[in-house]
Amino acid sequence: MPKINKYVDIDTVEREAKKDLIDRHSPFITVDGVAKKGEMLAVKVTLGNEYTHPDDFDHYIESITLFDGETKLAMASFVAGTLGNEKSHAEVTFNIRPMKKKLNLVAHAYCTKHGIWESTPELVEVTE
């Protein structure tokens, strides 16, 4: 089982290099609009908040995956150079159709050099 790195509140981290490492690898979930049962819901996952991630041949974000608890909902894969070989925030919007009362959204990002990074869970109430 691969090690899964989790976001740490970078305000509690003292070294700038450590803040950079944590932030640029951490996925952040944004839900656009109100979740309604059976209707499409846009869920945006952005990698990094303050710091950008490299897009080099040997060091890039290979994938971003969205889960509801342990159920895989969607996945986007990237190849080196997708972001123009520049430091950037990898970002993808998944359109999902919630069919139950609550979603426990979690995103994973896979860095080819630093492994899997997990977002903070985003709990979403779904209306009828």
mmCIF file of N, CA and C in Angstrom:
data_model
loop_
_atom_site.group_PDB
_atom_site.id
_atom_site.type_symbol
_atom_site.label_atom_id
_atom_site.label_comp_id
_atom_site.label_asym_id
_atom_site.label_seq_id
_atom_site.Cartn_x
_atom_site.Cartn_y
_atom_site.Cartn_z
ATOM 1 N N MET A 1 0.853 -1.178 0.000
ATOM 2 C CA MET A 1 0.000 0.000 0.000
ATOM 3 C C MET A 1 0.898 1.241 0.000
ATOM 4 N N PRO A 2 0.693 2.151 -0.952
ATOM 5 C CA PRO A 2 1.525 3.351 -0.972
ATOM 6 C C PRO A 2 1.179 4.288 0.183
ATOM 7 N N LYS A 3 2.149 5.065 0.596
ATOM 8 C CA LYS A 3 1.934 6.051 1.652
ATOM 9 C C LYS A 3 1.097 7.191 1.078
ATOM 10 N N ILE A 4 0.105 7.638 1.838
ATOM 11 C CA ILE A 4 -0.709 8.767 1.421
ATOM 12 C C ILE A 4 -0.378 9.944 2.319
ATOM 13 N N ASN A 5 0.106 11.012 1.704
ATOM 14 C CA ASN A 5 0.442 12.239 2.418
ATOM 15 C C ASN A 5 -0.810 13.086 2.557
ATOM 16 N N LYS A 6 -0.986 13.708 3.715
ATOM 17 C CA LYS A 6 -2.165 14.531 3.951
ATOM 18 C C LYS A 6 -1.755 15.975 4.209
ATOM 19 N N TYR A 7 -2.668 16.875 3.866
ATOM 20 C CA TYR A 7 -2.439 18.297 4.046
ATOM 21 C C TYR A 7 -2.303 18.627 5.530
ATOM 22 N N VAL A 8 -1.310 19.407 5.826
ATOM 23 C CA VAL A 8 -1.079 19.908 7.179
ATOM 24 C C VAL A 8 -1.284 21.412 7.105
ATOM 25 N N ASP A 9 -1.909 21.995 8.098
ATOM 26 C CA ASP A 9 -2.085 23.446 8.103
ATOM 27 C C ASP A 9 -0.712 24.097 8.028
ATOM 28 N N ILE A 10 -0.396 24.706 6.890
ATOM 29 C CA ILE A 10 0.956 25.220 6.700
ATOM 30 C C ILE A 10 1.271 26.412 7.595
ATOM 31 N N ASP A 11 0.242 26.999 8.233
ATOM 32 C CA ASP A 11 0.510 28.076 9.187
ATOM 33 C C ASP A 11 1.277 27.557 10.402
ATOM 34 N N THR A 12 1.198 26.239 10.646
ATOM 35 C CA THR A 12 1.897 25.665 11.791
ATOM 36 C C THR A 12 3.304 25.188 11.427
ATOM 37 N N VAL A 13 3.641 25.248 10.136
ATOM 38 C CA VAL A 13 4.946 24.787 9.664
ATOM 39 C C VAL A 13 5.901 25.974 9.618
ATOM 40 N N GLU A 14 7.113 25.786 10.149
ATOM 41 C CA GLU A 14 8.054 26.895 10.241
ATOM 42 C C GLU A 14 8.914 27.078 8.995
ATOM 43 N N ARG A 15 9.410 26.004 8.416
ATOM 44 C CA ARG A 15 10.327 26.123 7.286
ATOM 45 C C ARG A 15 9.587 26.390 5.982
ATOM 46 N N GLU A 16 10.003 27.406 5.244
ATOM 47 C CA GLU A 16 9.353 27.775 3.984
ATOM 48 C C GLU A 16 9.396 26.631 2.971
ATOM 49 N N ALA A 17 10.510 25.901 2.904
ATOM 50 C CA ALA A 17 10.629 24.783 1.960
ATOM 51 C C ALA A 17 9.586 23.708 2.260
ATOM 52 N N LYS A 18 9.317 23.464 3.536
ATOM 53 C CA LYS A 18 8.317 22.470 3.930
ATOM 54 C C LYS A 18 6.913 22.956 3.565
ATOM 55 N N LYS A 19 6.642 24.259 3.764
ATOM 56 C CA LYS A 19 5.353 24.827 3.382
ATOM 57 C C LYS A 19 5.127 24.650 1.888
ATOM 58 N N ASP A 20 6.160 24.944 1.110
ATOM 59 C CA ASP A 20 6.100 24.825 -0.344
ATOM 60 C C ASP A 20 5.772 23.384 -0.733
ATOM 61 N N LEU A 21 6.496 22.416 -0.167
ATOM 62 C CA LEU A 21 6.297 21.001 -0.479
ATOM 63 C C LEU A 21 4.866 20.564 -0.182
ATOM 64 N N ILE A 22 4.362 20.907 0.988
ATOM 65 C CA ILE A 22 3.021 20.495 1.403
ATOM 66 C C ILE A 22 1.961 21.150 0.524
ATOM 67 N N ASP A 23 2.034 22.462 0.364
ATOM 68 C CA ASP A 23 0.988 23.192 -0.348
ATOM 69 C C ASP A 23 0.922 22.814 -1.826
ATOM 70 N N ARG A 24 2.045 22.770 -2.509
ATOM 71 C CA ARG A 24 1.993 22.544 -3.958
ATOM 72 C C ARG A 24 1.574 21.131 -4.331
ATOM 73 N N HIS A 25 1.594 20.200 -3.382
ATOM 74 C CA HIS A 25 1.152 18.830 -3.645
ATOM 75 C C HIS A 25 -0.270 18.549 -3.160
ATOM 76 N N SER A 26 -0.852 19.461 -2.407
ATOM 77 C CA SER A 26 -2.160 19.205 -1.793
ATOM 78 C C SER A 26 -3.309 19.609 -2.711
ATOM 79 N N PRO A 27 -4.260 18.693 -2.917
ATOM 80 C CA PRO A 27 -5.448 19.043 -3.687
ATOM 81 C C PRO A 27 -6.459 19.782 -2.812
ATOM 82 N N PHE A 28 -7.110 20.767 -3.408
ATOM 83 C CA PHE A 28 -8.144 21.546 -2.727
ATOM 84 C C PHE A 28 -9.436 21.409 -3.526
ATOM 85 N N ILE A 29 -10.542 21.075 -2.832
ATOM 86 C CA ILE A 29 -11.837 20.839 -3.471
ATOM 87 C C ILE A 29 -12.718 22.069 -3.327
ATOM 88 N N THR A 30 -13.357 22.461 -4.442
ATOM 89 C CA THR A 30 -14.350 23.530 -4.451
ATOM 90 C C THR A 30 -15.604 23.001 -5.123
ATOM 91 N N VAL A 31 -16.741 23.122 -4.454
ATOM 92 C CA VAL A 31 -18.015 22.683 -5.022
ATOM 93 C C VAL A 31 -18.755 23.917 -5.511
ATOM 94 N N ASP A 32 -19.094 23.921 -6.808
ATOM 95 C CA ASP A 32 -19.794 25.060 -7.400
ATOM 96 C C ASP A 32 -21.297 24.835 -7.344
ATOM 97 N N GLY A 33 -21.981 25.704 -6.612
ATOM 98 C CA GLY A 33 -23.434 25.626 -6.539
ATOM 99 C C GLY A 33 -23.931 24.726 -5.426
ATOM 100 N N VAL A 34 -25.222 24.435 -5.479
ATOM 101 C CA VAL A 34 -25.899 23.620 -4.480
ATOM 102 C C VAL A 34 -26.054 22.209 -5.035
ATOM 103 N N ALA A 35 -25.765 21.222 -4.217
ATOM 104 C CA ALA A 35 -25.895 19.828 -4.639
ATOM 105 C C ALA A 35 -27.358 19.404 -4.554
ATOM 106 N N LYS A 36 -27.925 19.013 -5.713
ATOM 107 C CA LYS A 36 -29.301 18.537 -5.767
ATOM 108 C C LYS A 36 -29.316 17.108 -6.301
ATOM 109 N N LYS A 37 -30.090 16.268 -5.631
ATOM 110 C CA LYS A 37 -30.152 14.856 -6.008
ATOM 111 C C LYS A 37 -30.534 14.697 -7.480
ATOM 112 N N GLY A 38 -29.711 13.946 -8.213
ATOM 113 C CA GLY A 38 -29.986 13.655 -9.601
ATOM 114 C C GLY A 38 -29.571 14.723 -10.595
ATOM 115 N N GLU A 39 -29.070 15.856 -10.104
ATOM 116 C CA GLU A 39 -28.651 16.940 -11.004
ATOM 117 C C GLU A 39 -27.134 17.054 -11.008
ATOM 118 N N MET A 40 -26.600 17.474 -12.142
ATOM 119 C CA MET A 40 -25.151 17.601 -12.280
ATOM 120 C C MET A 40 -24.594 18.624 -11.290
ATOM 121 N N LEU A 41 -23.439 18.291 -10.742
ATOM 122 C CA LEU A 41 -22.749 19.142 -9.771
ATOM 123 C C LEU A 41 -21.296 19.266 -10.202
ATOM 124 N N ALA A 42 -20.814 20.489 -10.313
ATOM 125 C CA ALA A 42 -19.417 20.724 -10.690
ATOM 126 C C ALA A 42 -18.540 20.721 -9.443
ATOM 127 N N VAL A 43 -17.534 19.863 -9.445
ATOM 128 C CA VAL A 43 -16.581 19.764 -8.340
ATOM 129 C C VAL A 43 -15.192 20.046 -8.915
ATOM 130 N N LYS A 44 -14.601 21.163 -8.502
ATOM 131 C CA LYS A 44 -13.285 21.552 -8.999
ATOM 132 C C LYS A 44 -12.212 21.122 -8.001
ATOM 133 N N VAL A 45 -11.155 20.538 -8.527
ATOM 134 C CA VAL A 45 -10.009 20.161 -7.702
ATOM 135 C C VAL A 45 -8.803 20.921 -8.249
ATOM 136 N N THR A 46 -8.190 21.715 -7.382
ATOM 137 C CA THR A 46 -7.013 22.503 -7.741
ATOM 138 C C THR A 46 -5.843 22.028 -6.909
ATOM 139 N N LEU A 47 -4.711 21.839 -7.551
ATOM 140 C CA LEU A 47 -3.520 21.395 -6.840
ATOM 141 C C LEU A 47 -2.707 22.616 -6.428
ATOM 142 N N GLY A 48 -2.532 22.765 -5.135
ATOM 143 C CA GLY A 48 -1.786 23.896 -4.602
ATOM 144 C C GLY A 48 -2.678 25.092 -4.376
ATOM 145 N N ASN A 49 -2.371 25.816 -3.333
ATOM 146 C CA ASN A 49 -3.119 27.015 -2.988
ATOM 147 C C ASN A 49 -2.223 28.233 -3.215
ATOM 148 N N GLU A 50 -1.124 28.304 -2.485
ATOM 149 C CA GLU A 50 -0.181 29.414 -2.625
ATOM 150 C C GLU A 50 0.961 29.093 -3.580
ATOM 151 N N TYR A 51 1.382 27.838 -3.615
ATOM 152 C CA TYR A 51 2.572 27.444 -4.364
ATOM 153 C C TYR A 51 2.199 26.620 -5.596
ATOM 154 N N THR A 52 2.943 26.783 -6.670
ATOM 155 C CA THR A 52 2.697 26.043 -7.906
ATOM 156 C C THR A 52 3.584 24.810 -7.974
ATOM 157 N N HIS A 53 3.200 23.862 -8.829
ATOM 158 C CA HIS A 53 3.922 22.597 -8.956
ATOM 159 C C HIS A 53 4.663 22.544 -10.291
ATOM 160 N N PRO A 54 5.855 21.937 -10.326
ATOM 161 C CA PRO A 54 6.577 21.789 -11.599
ATOM 162 C C PRO A 54 5.819 20.910 -12.591
ATOM 163 N N ASP A 55 6.134 21.074 -13.849
ATOM 164 C CA ASP A 55 5.580 20.259 -14.923
ATOM 165 C C ASP A 55 6.748 19.801 -15.802
ATOM 166 N N ASP A 56 7.704 19.130 -15.173
ATOM 167 C CA ASP A 56 8.912 18.669 -15.855
ATOM 168 C C ASP A 56 8.751 17.214 -16.282
ATOM 169 N N PHE A 57 9.600 16.752 -17.167
ATOM 170 C CA PHE A 57 9.544 15.382 -17.670
ATOM 171 C C PHE A 57 9.621 14.356 -16.537
ATOM 172 N N ASP A 58 10.426 14.617 -15.522
ATOM 173 C CA ASP A 58 10.608 13.649 -14.433
ATOM 174 C C ASP A 58 9.902 14.039 -13.133
ATOM 175 N N HIS A 59 9.135 15.138 -13.151
ATOM 176 C CA HIS A 59 8.468 15.607 -11.936
ATOM 177 C C HIS A 59 7.226 16.397 -12.335
ATOM 178 N N TYR A 60 6.071 15.718 -12.306
ATOM 179 C CA TYR A 60 4.829 16.371 -12.690
ATOM 180 C C TYR A 60 3.657 15.679 -11.992
ATOM 181 N N ILE A 61 2.479 16.271 -12.087
ATOM 182 C CA ILE A 61 1.276 15.657 -11.535
ATOM 183 C C ILE A 61 0.722 14.704 -12.580
ATOM 184 N N GLU A 62 0.702 13.417 -12.248
ATOM 185 C CA GLU A 62 0.286 12.378 -13.182
ATOM 186 C C GLU A 62 -1.228 12.199 -13.194
ATOM 187 N N SER A 63 -1.871 12.431 -12.034
ATOM 188 C CA SER A 63 -3.325 12.261 -12.000
ATOM 189 C C SER A 63 -3.949 12.967 -10.807
ATOM 190 N N ILE A 64 -5.234 13.270 -10.968
ATOM 191 C CA ILE A 64 -6.077 13.772 -9.881
ATOM 192 C C ILE A 64 -7.318 12.886 -9.875
ATOM 193 N N THR A 65 -7.647 12.332 -8.696
ATOM 194 C CA THR A 65 -8.771 11.407 -8.570
ATOM 195 C C THR A 65 -9.731 11.935 -7.518
ATOM 196 N N LEU A 66 -11.025 11.822 -7.795
ATOM 197 C CA LEU A 66 -12.067 12.263 -6.864
ATOM 198 C C LEU A 66 -12.804 11.042 -6.329
ATOM 199 N N PHE A 67 -12.971 11.003 -5.004
ATOM 200 C CA PHE A 67 -13.663 9.910 -4.326
ATOM 201 C C PHE A 67 -14.840 10.453 -3.526
ATOM 202 N N ASP A 68 -15.855 9.608 -3.340
ATOM 203 C CA ASP A 68 -16.908 9.823 -2.350
ATOM 204 C C ASP A 68 -16.681 8.738 -1.324
ATOM 205 N N GLY A 69 -16.035 9.100 -0.214
ATOM 206 C CA GLY A 69 -15.612 8.082 0.753
ATOM 207 C C GLY A 69 -14.581 7.193 0.091
ATOM 208 N N GLU A 70 -14.868 5.901 -0.015
ATOM 209 C CA GLU A 70 -13.943 4.968 -0.661
ATOM 210 C C GLU A 70 -14.346 4.649 -2.098
ATOM 211 N N THR A 71 -15.419 5.285 -2.587
ATOM 212 C CA THR A 71 -15.890 5.039 -3.952
ATOM 213 C C THR A 71 -15.245 6.029 -4.914
ATOM 214 N N LYS A 72 -14.550 5.498 -5.890
ATOM 215 C CA LYS A 72 -13.914 6.338 -6.910
ATOM 216 C C LYS A 72 -14.991 6.885 -7.840
ATOM 217 N N LEU A 73 -15.040 8.219 -7.972
ATOM 218 C CA LEU A 73 -16.030 8.859 -8.825
ATOM 219 C C LEU A 73 -15.475 9.231 -10.189
ATOM 220 N N ALA A 74 -14.248 9.756 -10.206
ATOM 221 C CA ALA A 74 -13.684 10.253 -11.468
ATOM 222 C C ALA A 74 -12.175 10.386 -11.330
ATOM 223 N N MET A 75 -11.503 10.401 -12.492
ATOM 224 C CA MET A 75 -10.047 10.538 -12.496
ATOM 225 C C MET A 75 -9.623 11.246 -13.778
ATOM 226 N N ALA A 76 -8.664 12.147 -13.634
ATOM 227 C CA ALA A 76 -8.058 12.822 -14.791
ATOM 228 C C ALA A 76 -6.578 12.494 -14.779
ATOM 229 N N SER A 77 -6.054 12.080 -15.928
ATOM 230 C CA SER A 77 -4.628 11.764 -16.052
ATOM 231 C C SER A 77 -3.953 12.812 -16.920
ATOM 232 N N PHE A 78 -2.698 13.099 -16.593
ATOM 233 C CA PHE A 78 -1.922 14.093 -17.319
ATOM 234 C C PHE A 78 -0.599 13.475 -17.755
ATOM 235 N N VAL A 79 -0.012 14.032 -18.781
ATOM 236 C CA VAL A 79 1.337 13.648 -19.198
ATOM 237 C C VAL A 79 2.240 14.848 -18.963
ATOM 238 N N ALA A 80 3.528 14.595 -18.847
ATOM 239 C CA ALA A 80 4.478 15.690 -18.651
ATOM 240 C C ALA A 80 4.314 16.687 -19.790
ATOM 241 N N GLY A 81 4.293 17.968 -19.439
ATOM 242 C CA GLY A 81 4.161 19.018 -20.441
ATOM 243 C C GLY A 81 2.738 19.486 -20.664
ATOM 244 N N THR A 82 1.758 18.840 -20.028
ATOM 245 C CA THR A 82 0.364 19.244 -20.185
ATOM 246 C C THR A 82 0.171 20.708 -19.807
ATOM 247 N N LEU A 83 0.912 21.167 -18.812
ATOM 248 C CA LEU A 83 0.790 22.548 -18.340
ATOM 249 C C LEU A 83 1.856 23.449 -18.953
ATOM 250 N N GLY A 84 2.431 23.027 -20.069
ATOM 251 C CA GLY A 84 3.382 23.871 -20.785
ATOM 252 C C GLY A 84 4.781 23.868 -20.219
ATOM 253 N N ASN A 85 5.155 22.831 -19.465
ATOM 254 C CA ASN A 85 6.474 22.730 -18.828
ATOM 255 C C ASN A 85 6.784 23.917 -17.932
ATOM 256 N N GLU A 86 5.751 24.507 -17.332
ATOM 257 C CA GLU A 86 5.928 25.621 -16.401
ATOM 258 C C GLU A 86 5.298 25.261 -15.074
ATOM 259 N N LYS A 87 5.796 25.902 -14.006
ATOM 260 C CA LYS A 87 5.162 25.709 -12.703
ATOM 261 C C LYS A 87 3.747 26.266 -12.790
ATOM 262 N N SER A 88 2.784 25.494 -12.299
ATOM 263 C CA SER A 88 1.393 25.890 -12.439
ATOM 264 C C SER A 88 0.537 25.154 -11.412
ATOM 265 N N HIS A 89 -0.714 25.565 -11.321
ATOM 266 C CA HIS A 89 -1.695 24.866 -10.499
ATOM 267 C C HIS A 89 -2.471 23.926 -11.420
ATOM 268 N N ALA A 90 -2.237 22.626 -11.298
ATOM 269 C CA ALA A 90 -3.051 21.670 -12.052
ATOM 270 C C ALA A 90 -4.478 21.798 -11.538
ATOM 271 N N GLU A 91 -5.444 21.777 -12.450
ATOM 272 C CA GLU A 91 -6.838 21.978 -12.058
ATOM 273 C C GLU A 91 -7.743 21.183 -12.981
ATOM 274 N N VAL A 92 -8.756 20.575 -12.399
ATOM 275 C CA VAL A 92 -9.725 19.826 -13.191
ATOM 276 C C VAL A 92 -11.109 19.989 -12.546
ATOM 277 N N THR A 93 -12.136 20.041 -13.395
ATOM 278 C CA THR A 93 -13.507 20.094 -12.902
ATOM 279 C C THR A 93 -14.199 18.787 -13.282
ATOM 280 N N PHE A 94 -14.679 18.087 -12.266
ATOM 281 C CA PHE A 94 -15.430 16.852 -12.469
ATOM 282 C C PHE A 94 -16.914 17.183 -12.348
ATOM 283 N N ASN A 95 -17.725 16.682 -13.255
ATOM 284 C CA ASN A 95 -19.178 16.847 -13.171
ATOM 285 C C ASN A 95 -19.765 15.525 -12.733
ATOM 286 N N ILE A 96 -20.370 15.540 -11.548
ATOM 287 C CA ILE A 96 -20.935 14.319 -10.979
ATOM 288 C C ILE A 96 -22.434 14.513 -10.736
ATOM 289 N N ARG A 97 -23.138 13.412 -10.579
ATOM 290 C CA ARG A 97 -24.578 13.456 -10.329
ATOM 291 C C ARG A 97 -24.842 12.774 -8.986
ATOM 292 N N PRO A 98 -24.990 13.552 -7.896
ATOM 293 C CA PRO A 98 -25.212 12.929 -6.578
ATOM 294 C C PRO A 98 -26.593 12.266 -6.512
ATOM 295 N N MET A 99 -26.600 11.061 -5.941
ATOM 296 C CA MET A 99 -27.847 10.305 -5.844
ATOM 297 C C MET A 99 -28.189 9.940 -4.399
ATOM 298 N N LYS A 100 -27.404 10.422 -3.447
ATOM 299 C CA LYS A 100 -27.701 10.137 -2.038
ATOM 300 C C LYS A 100 -27.701 11.443 -1.257
ATOM 301 N N LYS A 101 -27.993 11.365 0.042
ATOM 302 C CA LYS A 101 -28.199 12.579 0.838
ATOM 303 C C LYS A 101 -26.934 13.350 1.186
ATOM 304 N N LYS A 102 -25.800 12.665 1.248
ATOM 305 C CA LYS A 102 -24.538 13.312 1.619
ATOM 306 C C LYS A 102 -23.413 12.771 0.764
ATOM 307 N N LEU A 103 -22.438 13.636 0.490
ATOM 308 C CA LEU A 103 -21.210 13.228 -0.174
ATOM 309 C C LEU A 103 -20.047 13.523 0.756
ATOM 310 N N ASN A 104 -19.090 12.618 0.795
ATOM 311 C CA ASN A 104 -17.863 12.831 1.551
ATOM 312 C C ASN A 104 -16.732 12.859 0.519
ATOM 313 N N LEU A 105 -16.545 14.020 -0.112
ATOM 314 C CA LEU A 105 -15.598 14.142 -1.215
ATOM 315 C C LEU A 105 -14.162 14.253 -0.725
ATOM 316 N N VAL A 106 -13.303 13.469 -1.341
ATOM 317 C CA VAL A 106 -11.864 13.482 -1.053
ATOM 318 C C VAL A 106 -11.156 13.379 -2.400
ATOM 319 N N ALA A 107 -10.096 14.166 -2.562
ATOM 320 C CA ALA A 107 -9.317 14.110 -3.800
ATOM 321 C C ALA A 107 -7.916 13.606 -3.493
ATOM 322 N N HIS A 108 -7.363 12.835 -4.438
ATOM 323 C CA HIS A 108 -5.972 12.393 -4.385
ATOM 324 C C HIS A 108 -5.255 12.956 -5.600
ATOM 325 N N ALA A 109 -4.031 13.410 -5.386
ATOM 326 C CA ALA A 109 -3.179 13.844 -6.493
ATOM 327 C C ALA A 109 -1.920 12.989 -6.444
ATOM 328 N N TYR A 110 -1.468 12.528 -7.624
ATOM 329 C CA TYR A 110 -0.275 11.708 -7.674
ATOM 330 C C TYR A 110 0.852 12.479 -8.350
ATOM 331 N N CYS A 111 1.910 12.756 -7.579
ATOM 332 C CA CYS A 111 3.122 13.401 -8.078
ATOM 333 C C CYS A 111 4.125 12.297 -8.406
ATOM 334 N N THR A 112 4.733 12.372 -9.585
ATOM 335 C CA THR A 112 5.663 11.321 -10.004
ATOM 336 C C THR A 112 6.912 11.254 -9.140
ATOM 337 N N LYS A 113 7.182 12.293 -8.370
ATOM 338 C CA LYS A 113 8.368 12.312 -7.517
ATOM 339 C C LYS A 113 8.049 12.165 -6.024
ATOM 340 N N HIS A 114 6.883 12.665 -5.597
ATOM 341 C CA HIS A 114 6.567 12.714 -4.164
ATOM 342 C C HIS A 114 5.330 11.921 -3.759
ATOM 343 N N GLY A 115 4.790 11.101 -4.657
ATOM 344 C CA GLY A 115 3.721 10.178 -4.298
ATOM 345 C C GLY A 115 2.319 10.765 -4.248
ATOM 346 N N ILE A 116 1.456 10.098 -3.463
ATOM 347 C CA ILE A 116 0.035 10.440 -3.381
ATOM 348 C C ILE A 116 -0.208 11.451 -2.262
ATOM 349 N N TRP A 117 -1.015 12.458 -2.583
ATOM 350 C CA TRP A 117 -1.393 13.504 -1.622
ATOM 351 C C TRP A 117 -2.909 13.578 -1.559
ATOM 352 N N GLU A 118 -3.443 13.661 -0.334
ATOM 353 C CA GLU A 118 -4.888 13.638 -0.118
ATOM 354 C C GLU A 118 -5.395 14.988 0.372
ATOM 355 N N SER A 119 -6.566 15.382 -0.126
ATOM 356 C CA SER A 119 -7.195 16.630 0.308
ATOM 357 C C SER A 119 -7.849 16.458 1.671
ATOM 358 N N THR A 120 -8.237 17.571 2.238
ATOM 359 C CA THR A 120 -9.106 17.566 3.405
ATOM 360 C C THR A 120 -10.496 17.165 2.902
ATOM 361 N N PRO A 121 -11.200 16.267 3.592
ATOM 362 C CA PRO A 121 -12.537 15.870 3.121
ATOM 363 C C PRO A 121 -13.487 17.070 3.048
ATOM 364 N N GLU A 122 -14.335 17.052 2.029
ATOM 365 C CA GLU A 122 -15.344 18.094 1.839
ATOM 366 C C GLU A 122 -16.704 17.412 1.953
ATOM 367 N N LEU A 123 -17.427 17.714 3.037
ATOM 368 C CA LEU A 123 -18.752 17.119 3.251
ATOM 369 C C LEU A 123 -19.788 17.981 2.542
ATOM 370 N N VAL A 124 -20.612 17.344 1.712
ATOM 371 C CA VAL A 124 -21.597 18.066 0.913
ATOM 372 C C VAL A 124 -22.986 17.492 1.190
ATOM 373 N N GLU A 125 -23.888 18.357 1.621
ATOM 374 C CA GLU A 125 -25.288 17.974 1.817
ATOM 375 C C GLU A 125 -25.994 18.038 0.471
ATOM 376 N N VAL A 126 -26.785 17.015 0.163
ATOM 377 C CA VAL A 126 -27.501 16.956 -1.101
ATOM 378 C C VAL A 126 -28.993 17.155 -0.815
ATOM 379 N N THR A 127 -29.590 18.132 -1.512
ATOM 380 C CA THR A 127 -31.017 18.393 -1.323
ATOM 381 C C THR A 127 -31.834 17.582 -2.323
ATOM 382 N N GLU A 128 -33.104 17.385 -1.986
ATOM 383 C CA GLU A 128 -34.008 16.613 -2.865
ATOM 384 C C GLU A 128 -34.458 17.442 -4.039
#
